[in-house]
Short mmCIF file of C-alpha atoms and ligand atoms in Angstrom, two decimals:
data_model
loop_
_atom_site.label_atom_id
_atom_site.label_comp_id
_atom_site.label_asym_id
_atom_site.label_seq_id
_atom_site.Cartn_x
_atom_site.Cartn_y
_atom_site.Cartn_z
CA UNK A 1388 8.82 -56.60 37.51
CA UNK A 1389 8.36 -58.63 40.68
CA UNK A 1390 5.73 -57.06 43.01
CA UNK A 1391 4.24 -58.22 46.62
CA UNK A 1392 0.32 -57.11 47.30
CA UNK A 1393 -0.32 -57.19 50.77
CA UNK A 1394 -3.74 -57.44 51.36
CA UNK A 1395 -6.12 -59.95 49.02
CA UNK A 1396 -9.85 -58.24 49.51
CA UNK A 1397 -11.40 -55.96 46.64
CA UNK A 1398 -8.16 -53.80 45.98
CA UNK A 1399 -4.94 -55.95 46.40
CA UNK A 1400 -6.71 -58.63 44.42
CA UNK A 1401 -7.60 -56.37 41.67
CA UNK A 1402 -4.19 -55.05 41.80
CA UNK A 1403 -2.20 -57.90 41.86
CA UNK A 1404 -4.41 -59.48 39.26
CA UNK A 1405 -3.84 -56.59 36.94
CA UNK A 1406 -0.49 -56.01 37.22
CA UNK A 1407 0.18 -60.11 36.66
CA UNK A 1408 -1.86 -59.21 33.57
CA UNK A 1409 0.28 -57.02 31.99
CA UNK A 1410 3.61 -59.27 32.49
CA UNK A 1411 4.72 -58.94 36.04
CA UNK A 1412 5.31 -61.60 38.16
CA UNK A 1413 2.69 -61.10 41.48
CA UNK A 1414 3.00 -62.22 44.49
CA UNK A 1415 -0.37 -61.71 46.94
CA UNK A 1416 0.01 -61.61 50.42
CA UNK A 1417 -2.96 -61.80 53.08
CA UNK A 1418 -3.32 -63.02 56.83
CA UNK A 1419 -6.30 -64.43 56.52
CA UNK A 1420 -6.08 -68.51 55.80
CA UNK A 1421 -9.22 -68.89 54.54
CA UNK A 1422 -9.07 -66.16 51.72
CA UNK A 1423 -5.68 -67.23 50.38
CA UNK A 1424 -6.97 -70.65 50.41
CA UNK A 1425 -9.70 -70.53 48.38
CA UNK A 1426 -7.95 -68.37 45.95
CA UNK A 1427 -4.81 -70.94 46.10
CA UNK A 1428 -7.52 -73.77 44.79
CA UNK A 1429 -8.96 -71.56 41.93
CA UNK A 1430 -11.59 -69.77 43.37
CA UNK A 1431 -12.15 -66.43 44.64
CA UNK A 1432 -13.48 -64.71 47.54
CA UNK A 1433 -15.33 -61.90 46.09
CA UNK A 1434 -18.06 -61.25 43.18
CA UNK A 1435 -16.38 -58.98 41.00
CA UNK A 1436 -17.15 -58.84 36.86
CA UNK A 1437 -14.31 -60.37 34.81
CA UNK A 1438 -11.74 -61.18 37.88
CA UNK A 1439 -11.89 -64.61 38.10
CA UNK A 1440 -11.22 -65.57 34.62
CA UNK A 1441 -8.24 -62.84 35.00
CA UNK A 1442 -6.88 -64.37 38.37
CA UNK A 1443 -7.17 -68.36 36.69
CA UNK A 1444 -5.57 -67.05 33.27
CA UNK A 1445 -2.54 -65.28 35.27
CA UNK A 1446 -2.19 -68.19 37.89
CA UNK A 1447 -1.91 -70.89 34.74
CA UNK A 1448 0.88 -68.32 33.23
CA UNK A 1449 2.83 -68.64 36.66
CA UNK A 1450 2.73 -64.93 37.25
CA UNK A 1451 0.42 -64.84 39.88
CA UNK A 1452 0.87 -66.81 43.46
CA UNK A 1453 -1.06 -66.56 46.68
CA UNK A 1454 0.62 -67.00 50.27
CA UNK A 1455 0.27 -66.35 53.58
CA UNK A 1456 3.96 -66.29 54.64
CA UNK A 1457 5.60 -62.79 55.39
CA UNK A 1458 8.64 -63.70 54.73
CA UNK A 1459 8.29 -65.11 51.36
CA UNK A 1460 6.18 -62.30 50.41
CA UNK A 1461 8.25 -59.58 51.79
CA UNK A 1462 11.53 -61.53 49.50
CA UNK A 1463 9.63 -61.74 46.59
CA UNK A 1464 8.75 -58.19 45.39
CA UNK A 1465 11.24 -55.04 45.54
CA UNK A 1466 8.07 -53.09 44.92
CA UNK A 1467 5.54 -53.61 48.55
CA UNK A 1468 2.33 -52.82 48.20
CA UNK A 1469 -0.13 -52.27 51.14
CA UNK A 1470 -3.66 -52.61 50.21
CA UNK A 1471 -5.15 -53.37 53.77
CA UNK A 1472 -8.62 -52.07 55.17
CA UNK A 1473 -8.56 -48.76 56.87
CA UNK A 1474 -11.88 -49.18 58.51
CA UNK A 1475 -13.13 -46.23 61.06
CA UNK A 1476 -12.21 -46.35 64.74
CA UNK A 1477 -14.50 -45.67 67.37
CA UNK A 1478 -13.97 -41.93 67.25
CA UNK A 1479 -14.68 -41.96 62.75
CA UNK A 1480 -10.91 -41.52 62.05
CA UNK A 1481 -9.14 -44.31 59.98
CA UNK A 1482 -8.04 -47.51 61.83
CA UNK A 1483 -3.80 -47.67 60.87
CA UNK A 1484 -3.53 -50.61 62.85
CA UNK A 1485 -3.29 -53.42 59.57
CA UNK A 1486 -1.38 -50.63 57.49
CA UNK A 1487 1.28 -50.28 60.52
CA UNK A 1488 1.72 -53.81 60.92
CA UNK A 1489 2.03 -54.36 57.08
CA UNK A 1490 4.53 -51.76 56.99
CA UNK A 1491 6.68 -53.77 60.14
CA UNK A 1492 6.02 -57.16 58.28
CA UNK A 1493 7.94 -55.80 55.49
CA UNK A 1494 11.00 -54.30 57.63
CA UNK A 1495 11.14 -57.56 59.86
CA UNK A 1496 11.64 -59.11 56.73
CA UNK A 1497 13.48 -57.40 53.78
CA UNK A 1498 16.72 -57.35 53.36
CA UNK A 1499 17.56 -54.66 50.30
CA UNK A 1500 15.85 -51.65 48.51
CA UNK A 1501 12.22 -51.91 49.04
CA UNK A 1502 9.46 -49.38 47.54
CA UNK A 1503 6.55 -49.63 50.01
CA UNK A 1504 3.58 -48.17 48.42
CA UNK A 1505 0.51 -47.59 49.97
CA UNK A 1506 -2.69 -48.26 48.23
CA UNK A 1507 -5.16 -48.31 51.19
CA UNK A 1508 -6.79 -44.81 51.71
CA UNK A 1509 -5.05 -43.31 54.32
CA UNK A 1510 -5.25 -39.67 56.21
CA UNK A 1511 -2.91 -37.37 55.78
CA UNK A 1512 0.38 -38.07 57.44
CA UNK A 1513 0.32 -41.77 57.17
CA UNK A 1514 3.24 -42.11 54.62
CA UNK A 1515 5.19 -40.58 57.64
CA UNK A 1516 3.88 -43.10 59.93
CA UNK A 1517 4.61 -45.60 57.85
CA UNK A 1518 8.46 -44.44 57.52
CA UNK A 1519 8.77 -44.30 61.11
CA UNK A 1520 7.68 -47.62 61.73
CA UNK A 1521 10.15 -49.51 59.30
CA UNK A 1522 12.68 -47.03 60.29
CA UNK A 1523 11.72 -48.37 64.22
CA UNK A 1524 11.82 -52.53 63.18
CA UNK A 1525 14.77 -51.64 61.12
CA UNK A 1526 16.06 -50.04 64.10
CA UNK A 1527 15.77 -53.19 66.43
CA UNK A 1528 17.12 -55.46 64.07
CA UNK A 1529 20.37 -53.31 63.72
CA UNK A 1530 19.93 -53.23 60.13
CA UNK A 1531 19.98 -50.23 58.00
CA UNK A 1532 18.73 -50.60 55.07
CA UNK A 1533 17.41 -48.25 51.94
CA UNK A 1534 13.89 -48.26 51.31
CA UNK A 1535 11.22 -45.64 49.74
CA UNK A 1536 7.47 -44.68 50.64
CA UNK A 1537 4.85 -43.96 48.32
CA UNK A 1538 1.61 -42.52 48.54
CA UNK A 1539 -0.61 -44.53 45.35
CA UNK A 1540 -4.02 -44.23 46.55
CA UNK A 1541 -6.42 -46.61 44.45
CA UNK A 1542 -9.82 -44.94 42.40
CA UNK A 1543 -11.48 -48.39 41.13
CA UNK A 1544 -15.13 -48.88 41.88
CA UNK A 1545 -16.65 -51.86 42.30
CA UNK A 1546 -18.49 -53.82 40.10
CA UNK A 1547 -15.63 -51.68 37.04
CA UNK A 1548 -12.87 -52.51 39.15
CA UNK A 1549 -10.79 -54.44 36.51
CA UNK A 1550 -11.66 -51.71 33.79
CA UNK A 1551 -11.01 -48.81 36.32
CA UNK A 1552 -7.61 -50.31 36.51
CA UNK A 1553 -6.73 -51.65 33.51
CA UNK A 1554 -7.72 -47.57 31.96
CA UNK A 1555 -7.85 -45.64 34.87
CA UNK A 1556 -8.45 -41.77 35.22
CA UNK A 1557 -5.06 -40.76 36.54
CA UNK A 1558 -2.48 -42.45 38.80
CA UNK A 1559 -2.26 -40.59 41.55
CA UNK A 1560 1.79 -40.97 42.96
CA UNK A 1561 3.44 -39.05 46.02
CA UNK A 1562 6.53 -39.58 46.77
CA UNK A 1563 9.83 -37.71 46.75
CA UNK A 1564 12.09 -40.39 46.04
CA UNK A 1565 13.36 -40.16 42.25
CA UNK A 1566 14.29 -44.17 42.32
CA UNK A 1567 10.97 -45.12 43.43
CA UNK A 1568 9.42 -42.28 40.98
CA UNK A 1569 11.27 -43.52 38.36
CA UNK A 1570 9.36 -47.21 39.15
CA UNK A 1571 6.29 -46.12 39.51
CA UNK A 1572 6.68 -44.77 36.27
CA UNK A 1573 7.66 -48.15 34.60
CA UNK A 1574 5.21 -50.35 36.89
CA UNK A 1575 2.09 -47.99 35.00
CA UNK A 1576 3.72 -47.12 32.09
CA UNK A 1577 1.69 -50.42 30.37
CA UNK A 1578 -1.79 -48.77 31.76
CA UNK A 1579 -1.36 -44.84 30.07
CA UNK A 1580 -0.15 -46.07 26.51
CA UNK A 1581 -2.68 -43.87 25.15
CA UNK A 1582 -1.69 -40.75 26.90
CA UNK A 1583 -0.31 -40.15 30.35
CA UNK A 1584 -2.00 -40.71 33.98
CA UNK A 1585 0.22 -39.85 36.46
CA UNK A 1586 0.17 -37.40 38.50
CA UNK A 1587 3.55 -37.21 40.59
CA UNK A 1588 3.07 -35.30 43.83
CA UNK A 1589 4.00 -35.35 47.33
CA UNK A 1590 2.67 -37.57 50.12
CA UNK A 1591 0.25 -35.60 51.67
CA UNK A 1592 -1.08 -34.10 48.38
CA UNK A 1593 -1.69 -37.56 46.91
CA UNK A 1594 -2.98 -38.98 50.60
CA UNK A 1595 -5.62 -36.11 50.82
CA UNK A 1596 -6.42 -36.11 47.22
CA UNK A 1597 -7.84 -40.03 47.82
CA UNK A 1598 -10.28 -38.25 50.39
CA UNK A 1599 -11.10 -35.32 48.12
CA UNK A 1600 -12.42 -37.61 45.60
CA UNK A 1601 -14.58 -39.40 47.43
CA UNK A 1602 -16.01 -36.34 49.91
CA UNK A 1603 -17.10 -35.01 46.77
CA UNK A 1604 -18.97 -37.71 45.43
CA UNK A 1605 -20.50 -38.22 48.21
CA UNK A 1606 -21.24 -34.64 48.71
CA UNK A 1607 -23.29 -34.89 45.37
CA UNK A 1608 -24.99 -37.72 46.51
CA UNK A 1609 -26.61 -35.95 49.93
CA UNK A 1610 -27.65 -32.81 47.52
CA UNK A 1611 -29.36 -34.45 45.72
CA UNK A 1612 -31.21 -36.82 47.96
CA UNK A 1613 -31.74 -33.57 50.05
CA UNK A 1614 -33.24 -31.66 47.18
CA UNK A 1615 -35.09 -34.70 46.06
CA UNK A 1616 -37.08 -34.94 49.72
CA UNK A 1617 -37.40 -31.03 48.92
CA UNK A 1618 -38.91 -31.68 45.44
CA UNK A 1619 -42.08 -34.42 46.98
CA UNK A 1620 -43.18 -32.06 49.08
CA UNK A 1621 -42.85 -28.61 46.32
CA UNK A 1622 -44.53 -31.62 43.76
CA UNK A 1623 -41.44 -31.25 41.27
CA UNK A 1624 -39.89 -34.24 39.31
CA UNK A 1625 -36.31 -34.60 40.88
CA UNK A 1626 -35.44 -36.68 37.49
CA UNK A 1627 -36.42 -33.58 35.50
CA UNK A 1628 -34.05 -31.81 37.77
CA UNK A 1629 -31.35 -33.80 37.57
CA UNK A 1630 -31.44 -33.75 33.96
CA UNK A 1631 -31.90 -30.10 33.76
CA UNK A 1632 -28.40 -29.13 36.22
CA UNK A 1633 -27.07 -32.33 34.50
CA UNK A 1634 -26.81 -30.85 30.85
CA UNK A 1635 -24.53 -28.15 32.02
CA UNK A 1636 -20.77 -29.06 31.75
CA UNK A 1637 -19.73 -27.77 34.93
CA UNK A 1638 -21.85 -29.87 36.85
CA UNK A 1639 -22.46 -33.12 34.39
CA UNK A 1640 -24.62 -36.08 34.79
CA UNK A 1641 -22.14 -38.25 36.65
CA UNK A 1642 -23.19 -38.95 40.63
CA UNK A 1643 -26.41 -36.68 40.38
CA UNK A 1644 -29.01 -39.99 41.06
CA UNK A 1645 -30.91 -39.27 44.31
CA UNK A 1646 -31.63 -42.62 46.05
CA UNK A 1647 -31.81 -44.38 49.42
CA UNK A 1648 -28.15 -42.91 49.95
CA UNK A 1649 -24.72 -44.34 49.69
CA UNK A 1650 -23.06 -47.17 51.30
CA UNK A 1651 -20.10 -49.54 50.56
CA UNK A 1652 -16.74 -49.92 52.05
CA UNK A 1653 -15.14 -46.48 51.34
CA UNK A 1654 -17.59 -43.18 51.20
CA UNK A 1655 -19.61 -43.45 54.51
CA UNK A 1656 -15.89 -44.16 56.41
CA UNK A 1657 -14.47 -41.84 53.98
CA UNK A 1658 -16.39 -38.67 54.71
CA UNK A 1659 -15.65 -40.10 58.46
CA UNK A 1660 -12.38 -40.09 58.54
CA UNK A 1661 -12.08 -37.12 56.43
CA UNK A 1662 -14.35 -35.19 59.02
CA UNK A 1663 -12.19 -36.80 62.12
CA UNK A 1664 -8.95 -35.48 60.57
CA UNK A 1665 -10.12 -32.30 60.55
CA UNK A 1666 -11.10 -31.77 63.89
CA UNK A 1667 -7.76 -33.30 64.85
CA UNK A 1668 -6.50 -30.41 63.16
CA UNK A 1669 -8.89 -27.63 64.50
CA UNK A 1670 -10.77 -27.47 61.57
CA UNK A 1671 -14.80 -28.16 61.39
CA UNK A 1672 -15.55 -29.51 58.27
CA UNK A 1673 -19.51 -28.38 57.94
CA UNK A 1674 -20.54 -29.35 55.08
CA UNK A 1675 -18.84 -32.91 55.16
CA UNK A 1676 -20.66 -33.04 58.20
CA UNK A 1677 -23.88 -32.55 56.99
CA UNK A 1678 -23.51 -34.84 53.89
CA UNK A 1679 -22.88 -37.47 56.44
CA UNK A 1680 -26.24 -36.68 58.53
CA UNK A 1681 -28.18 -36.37 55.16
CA UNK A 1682 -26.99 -39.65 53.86
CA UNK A 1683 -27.82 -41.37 58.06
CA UNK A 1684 -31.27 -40.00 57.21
CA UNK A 1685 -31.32 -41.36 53.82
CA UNK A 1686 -31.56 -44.67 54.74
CA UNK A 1687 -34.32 -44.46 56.33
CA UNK A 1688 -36.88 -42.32 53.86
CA UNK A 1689 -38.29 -45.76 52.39
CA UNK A 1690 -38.57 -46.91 55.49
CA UNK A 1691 -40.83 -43.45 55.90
CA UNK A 1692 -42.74 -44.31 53.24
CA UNK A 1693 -44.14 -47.12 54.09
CA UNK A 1694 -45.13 -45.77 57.40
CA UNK A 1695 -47.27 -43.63 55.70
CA UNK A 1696 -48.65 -46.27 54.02
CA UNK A 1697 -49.30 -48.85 56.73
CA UNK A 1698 -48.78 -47.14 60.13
CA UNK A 1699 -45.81 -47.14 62.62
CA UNK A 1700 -46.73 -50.39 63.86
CA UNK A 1701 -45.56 -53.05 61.04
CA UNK A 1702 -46.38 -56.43 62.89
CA UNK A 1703 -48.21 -58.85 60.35
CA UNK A 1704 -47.12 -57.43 57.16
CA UNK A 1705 -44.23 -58.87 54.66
CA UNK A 1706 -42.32 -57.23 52.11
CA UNK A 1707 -40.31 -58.55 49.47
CA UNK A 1708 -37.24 -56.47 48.72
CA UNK A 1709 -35.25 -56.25 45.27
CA UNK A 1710 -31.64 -55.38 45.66
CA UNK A 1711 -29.48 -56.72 49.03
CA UNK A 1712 -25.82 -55.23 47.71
CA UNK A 1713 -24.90 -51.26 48.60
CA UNK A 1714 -24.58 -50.95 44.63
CA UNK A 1715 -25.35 -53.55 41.39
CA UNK A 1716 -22.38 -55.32 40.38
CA UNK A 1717 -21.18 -56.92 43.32
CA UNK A 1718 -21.45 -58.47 46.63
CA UNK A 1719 -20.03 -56.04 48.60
CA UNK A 1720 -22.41 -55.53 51.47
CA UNK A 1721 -20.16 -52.83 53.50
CA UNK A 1722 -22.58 -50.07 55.11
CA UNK A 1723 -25.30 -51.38 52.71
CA UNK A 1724 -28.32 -48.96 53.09
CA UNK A 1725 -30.65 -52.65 52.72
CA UNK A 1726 -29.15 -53.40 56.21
CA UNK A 1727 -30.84 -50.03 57.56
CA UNK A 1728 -33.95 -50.41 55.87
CA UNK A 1729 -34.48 -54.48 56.45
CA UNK A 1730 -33.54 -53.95 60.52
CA UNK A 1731 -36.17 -50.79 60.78
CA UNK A 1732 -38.44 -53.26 58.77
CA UNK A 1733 -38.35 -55.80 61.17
CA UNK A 1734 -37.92 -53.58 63.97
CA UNK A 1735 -41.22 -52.35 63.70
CA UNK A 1736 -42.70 -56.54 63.75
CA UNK A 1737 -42.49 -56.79 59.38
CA UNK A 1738 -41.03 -60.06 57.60
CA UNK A 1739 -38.86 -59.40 54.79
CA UNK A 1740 -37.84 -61.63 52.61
CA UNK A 1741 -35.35 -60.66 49.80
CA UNK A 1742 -33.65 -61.02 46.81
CA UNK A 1743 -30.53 -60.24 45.56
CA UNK A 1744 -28.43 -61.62 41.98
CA UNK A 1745 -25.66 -61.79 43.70
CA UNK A 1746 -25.27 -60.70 47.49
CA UNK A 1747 -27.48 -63.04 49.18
CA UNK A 1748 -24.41 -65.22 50.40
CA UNK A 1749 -22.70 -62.08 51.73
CA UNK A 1750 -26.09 -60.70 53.23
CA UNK A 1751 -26.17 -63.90 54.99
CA UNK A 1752 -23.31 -63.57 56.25
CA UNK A 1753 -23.96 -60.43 58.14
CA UNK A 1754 -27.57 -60.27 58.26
CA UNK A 1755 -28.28 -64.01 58.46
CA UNK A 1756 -28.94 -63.87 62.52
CA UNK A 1757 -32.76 -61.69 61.85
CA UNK A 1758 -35.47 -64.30 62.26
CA UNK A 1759 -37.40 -62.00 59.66
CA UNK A 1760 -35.82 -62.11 57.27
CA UNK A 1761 -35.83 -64.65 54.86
CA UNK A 1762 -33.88 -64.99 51.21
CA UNK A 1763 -35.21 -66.01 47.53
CA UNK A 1764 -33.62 -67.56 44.92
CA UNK A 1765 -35.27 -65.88 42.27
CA UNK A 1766 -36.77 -62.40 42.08
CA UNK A 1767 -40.06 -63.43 41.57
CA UNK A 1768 -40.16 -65.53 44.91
CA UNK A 1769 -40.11 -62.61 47.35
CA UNK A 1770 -43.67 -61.18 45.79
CA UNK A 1771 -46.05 -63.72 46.28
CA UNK A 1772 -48.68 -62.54 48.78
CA UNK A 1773 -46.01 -59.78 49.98
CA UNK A 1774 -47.67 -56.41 51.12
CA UNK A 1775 -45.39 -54.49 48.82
CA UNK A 1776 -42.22 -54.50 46.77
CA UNK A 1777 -39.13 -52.13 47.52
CA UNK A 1778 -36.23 -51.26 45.71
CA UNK A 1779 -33.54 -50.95 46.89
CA UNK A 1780 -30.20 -51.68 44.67
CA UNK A 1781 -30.67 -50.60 40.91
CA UNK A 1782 -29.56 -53.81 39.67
CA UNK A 1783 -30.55 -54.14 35.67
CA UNK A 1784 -32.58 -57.06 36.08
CA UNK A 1785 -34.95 -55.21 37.88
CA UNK A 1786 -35.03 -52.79 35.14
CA UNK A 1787 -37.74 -53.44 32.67
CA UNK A 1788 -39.53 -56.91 35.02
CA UNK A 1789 -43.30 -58.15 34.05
CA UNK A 1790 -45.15 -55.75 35.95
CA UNK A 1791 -48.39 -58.36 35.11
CA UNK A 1792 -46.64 -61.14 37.12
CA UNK A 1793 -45.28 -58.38 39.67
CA UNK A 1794 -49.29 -57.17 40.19
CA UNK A 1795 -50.35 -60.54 40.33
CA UNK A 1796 -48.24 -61.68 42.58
CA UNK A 1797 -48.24 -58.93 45.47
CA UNK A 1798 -51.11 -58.83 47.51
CA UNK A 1799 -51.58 -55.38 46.39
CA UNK A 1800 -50.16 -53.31 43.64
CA UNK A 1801 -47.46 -51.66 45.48
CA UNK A 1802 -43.91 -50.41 44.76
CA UNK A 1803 -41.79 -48.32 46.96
CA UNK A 1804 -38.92 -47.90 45.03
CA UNK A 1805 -35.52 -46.27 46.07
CA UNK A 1806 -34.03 -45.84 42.63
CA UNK A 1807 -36.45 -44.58 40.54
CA UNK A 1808 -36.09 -46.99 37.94
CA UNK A 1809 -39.74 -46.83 36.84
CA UNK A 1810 -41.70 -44.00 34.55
CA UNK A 1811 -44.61 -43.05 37.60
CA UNK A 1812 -47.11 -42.17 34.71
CA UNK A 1813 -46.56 -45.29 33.17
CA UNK A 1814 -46.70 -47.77 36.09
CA UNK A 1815 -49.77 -45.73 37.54
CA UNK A 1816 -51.38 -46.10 34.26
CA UNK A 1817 -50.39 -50.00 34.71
CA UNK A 1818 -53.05 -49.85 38.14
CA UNK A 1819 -49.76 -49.63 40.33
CA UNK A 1820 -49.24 -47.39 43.49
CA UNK A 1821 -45.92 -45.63 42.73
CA UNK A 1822 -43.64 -44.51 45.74
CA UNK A 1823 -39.94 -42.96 44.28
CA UNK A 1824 -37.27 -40.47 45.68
CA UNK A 1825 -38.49 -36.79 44.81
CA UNK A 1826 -40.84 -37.40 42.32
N1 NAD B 216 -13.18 -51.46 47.96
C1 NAD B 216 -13.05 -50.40 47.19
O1 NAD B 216 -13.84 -50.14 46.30
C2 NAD B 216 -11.88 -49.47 47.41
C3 NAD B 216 -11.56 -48.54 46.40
C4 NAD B 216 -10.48 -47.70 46.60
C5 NAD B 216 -9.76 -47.75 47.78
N2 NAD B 216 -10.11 -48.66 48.75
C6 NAD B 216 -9.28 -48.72 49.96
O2 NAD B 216 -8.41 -49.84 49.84
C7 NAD B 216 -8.20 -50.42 51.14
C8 NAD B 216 -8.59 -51.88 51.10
O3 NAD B 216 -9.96 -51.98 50.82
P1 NAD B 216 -10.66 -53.34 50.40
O4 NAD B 216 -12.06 -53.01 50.04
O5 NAD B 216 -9.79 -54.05 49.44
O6 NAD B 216 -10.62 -54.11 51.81
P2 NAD B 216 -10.85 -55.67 52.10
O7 NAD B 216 -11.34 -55.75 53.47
O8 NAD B 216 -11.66 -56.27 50.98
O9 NAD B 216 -9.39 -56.31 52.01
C9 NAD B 216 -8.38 -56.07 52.93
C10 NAD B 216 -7.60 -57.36 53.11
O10 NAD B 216 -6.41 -57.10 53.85
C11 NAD B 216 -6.13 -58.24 54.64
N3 NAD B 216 -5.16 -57.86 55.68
C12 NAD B 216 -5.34 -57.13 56.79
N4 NAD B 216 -4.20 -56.97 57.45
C13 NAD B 216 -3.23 -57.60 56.75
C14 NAD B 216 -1.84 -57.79 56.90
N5 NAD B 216 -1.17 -57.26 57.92
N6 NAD B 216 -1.17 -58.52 55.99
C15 NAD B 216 -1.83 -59.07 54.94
N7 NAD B 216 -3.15 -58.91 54.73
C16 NAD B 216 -3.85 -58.19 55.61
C17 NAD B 216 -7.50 -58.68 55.13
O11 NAD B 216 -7.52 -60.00 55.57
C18 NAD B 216 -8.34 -58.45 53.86
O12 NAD B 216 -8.41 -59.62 53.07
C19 NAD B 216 -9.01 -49.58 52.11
O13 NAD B 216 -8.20 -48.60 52.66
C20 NAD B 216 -10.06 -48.95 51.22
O14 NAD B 216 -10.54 -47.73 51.73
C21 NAD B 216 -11.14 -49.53 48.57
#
């Protein structure tokens, strides 16, 4: 099949990469120059495990191109998909503007049956907004033409993304076309050979069920960070806890890890946007309220800990943090709760400097501008002479580290560590001072 991807950043790459994999022809669309550039010379814009190789093999096989040029893109697939950021507006809700103008790129352009499916997480009522505006651009060209809107909202994570795809969960379709349903069908039918994904059903269903997901992950995530703040002070073990709800099958293990709360590009705008739409419809949504404040707070309980530790007044003092990206396995440094921590940091007069395996180029980027903060090479580098260590990103190279060369490198034994990654008994037995979530 012959497929356009509009939009080249974590989602339409993985997309359009996967789908080339499998035998289509893929044609990836994005406005910015510099992306489509660097991915038209063989290299991509984003660290993600197992994509490049998968882009170069697909590219040498001629079924995978990269363009900036509407109108070549818009010709080349029937099958459109949008797979632009939806990033919050200043009121929370979901910014439509790059989904809108996708959607009147294509109807500027096509010029037979298209199948616009949108991939980009969208509120409720979007495939309808989407409609109107090709129906509007078809409208001022004087053309009528036949075309189809889907709802295909996209579950990959981040650092998995290319095995979240390749075997994912379910395929989540709404639409009420039976031509476009019956492509959809064929376009996956190479990912559910095992046993079948999709779930067909309409728009909205499939629109909200993209929110759903995610408000309830992230809802996990503020419980237990709450009741891990909840355990330090009742002087339980929040891992013991965890494990204990964990073992029962109607809760499971999955998204239980208390920490120093989410980030990334999709739950903090997520449970946003999922809150906004509510209220636009007369409808408080508490406790998605609350899992938002919780997670705000979050951030800043290392932060806290430290305080203790050295006073409000940080001026003189350098840490060296472990862990830059919002999760391991990737660059991605969207609502990253490292920002958070390194600008109270340095807020309060600290130097950081930091270390990350693979975000430091990204954190640069976007956090390159604080004098304080300065960036390793090597994980060891932050920790010489540095007034503590902190944890932020559970990356597994920080997993099992020489805690000899860690001690005699600090200035004093001293972890403050956001993902418990450490046994306490076993690192205070090591002549370390221990600082985890709820424990
Ligand atoms: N990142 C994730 O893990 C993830 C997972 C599931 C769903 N989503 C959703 O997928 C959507 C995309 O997320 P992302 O992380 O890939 O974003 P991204 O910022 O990495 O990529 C979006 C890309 O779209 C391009 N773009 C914007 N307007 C365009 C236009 N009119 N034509 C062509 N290209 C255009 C941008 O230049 C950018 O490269 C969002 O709605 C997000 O919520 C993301």
């Amino acid at each position: 099949m012959k497929i356009t991807v509009i939009g080249s950043g974590y989602v339409g790459l993985v997309t359009g990469t996967c789908l080339a994999e499998v035998g289509n022809h893929v044609c990836c669309l994005d406005v910015d120059p510099a992306k489509i550039a660097t991915l038209q010379a063989g290299g991509i814009p984003i660290y993600e495990p197992g994509l490049e190789d998968m882009v170069r093999r697909n590219v040498a096989a001629g079924r995978l191109s990269f363009t900036t040029d509407v109108e070549a893109s818009v010709a080349f697939g029937e099958i459109q998909f949008i797979a632009v950021g939806t990033p919050p507006d200043e009121d929370g809700s979901a910014d439509l503007s790059y989904v809108l103008a996708a959607a009147r790129g294509i109807a500027r352009h096509m010029d037979g049956y298209k199948v616009v499916v949108d991939k980009s997480t969208v509120p409720v009522g979007t495939g309808d907004k989407v409609r109107a505006a090709i129906a509007e651009t078809l409208a001022e060209r004087g053309a009528d033409l036949p075309f189809a809107v889907v709802s295909n909202p996209e579950f990959l994570k981040e650092g998995a993304a290319i095995e979240d795809f390749m075997k994912p969960d379910r395929i989540v379709v709404g639409a009420d076309d039976e031509r476009a349903i019956e492509l959809m069908r064929r376009l996956y039918a190479p990912f559910q050979r095992n046993h079948e994904r999709i779930l067909c059903m309409d728009v909205r269903s499939a629109e909200l069920t993209k929110y759903a997901a995610n408000a309830m992950l992230a809802t996990r995530i503020s419980f237990m960070n709450e009741l891990a703040n909840l355990a330090e002070t009742l002087g339980a073990d929040i891992e013991l806890v965890r494990q204990g709800i964990g073992s029962d099958p109607r809760i499971g293990y999955h998204f239980l890890y208390p920490g120093v709360g989410y980030g990334g590009s999709c739950f903090p705008k997520d449970v946003k946007a999922l809150v906004a739409s509510g209220q636009e419809h007369g409808h408080d949504l508490k406790v998605l309220s609350a899992v938002e404040a919780a997670n705000d707070a979050q951030k800043l309980r290392l932060v806290d800990k430290v305080i203790r530790e050295f006073g409000e007044d940080l001026a003189g003092r350098r840490f060296a943090l472990w862990g830059l990206a919002f999760k391991p396995n990737t660059d991605d440094m969207r609502e990253a709760p490292s920002r958070v921590i390194v600008d109270e940091l340095t807020r309060r007069g600290a130097e950081v400097v930091a270390y990350d395996p693979v975000a430091t180029h990204e954190a640069q980027r976007v956090m390159g501008d604080n004098p304080k903060l300065q960036f390793a090479d090597d994980m060891m580098g932050p920790l010489a002479g540095a007034d503590a260590l902190l944890i932020v990103t559970e990356w597994k190279a920080f997993r099992s580290p020489d805690f000899d060369a860690v001690r005699a490198a600090l200035k004093q034994p001293l972890i403050f560590d956001g993902r418990n990654m450490y046994a306490p008994a076993w690192l205070r037995g090591q002549g370390f001072t221990y600082h985890a979530v709820g424990r």
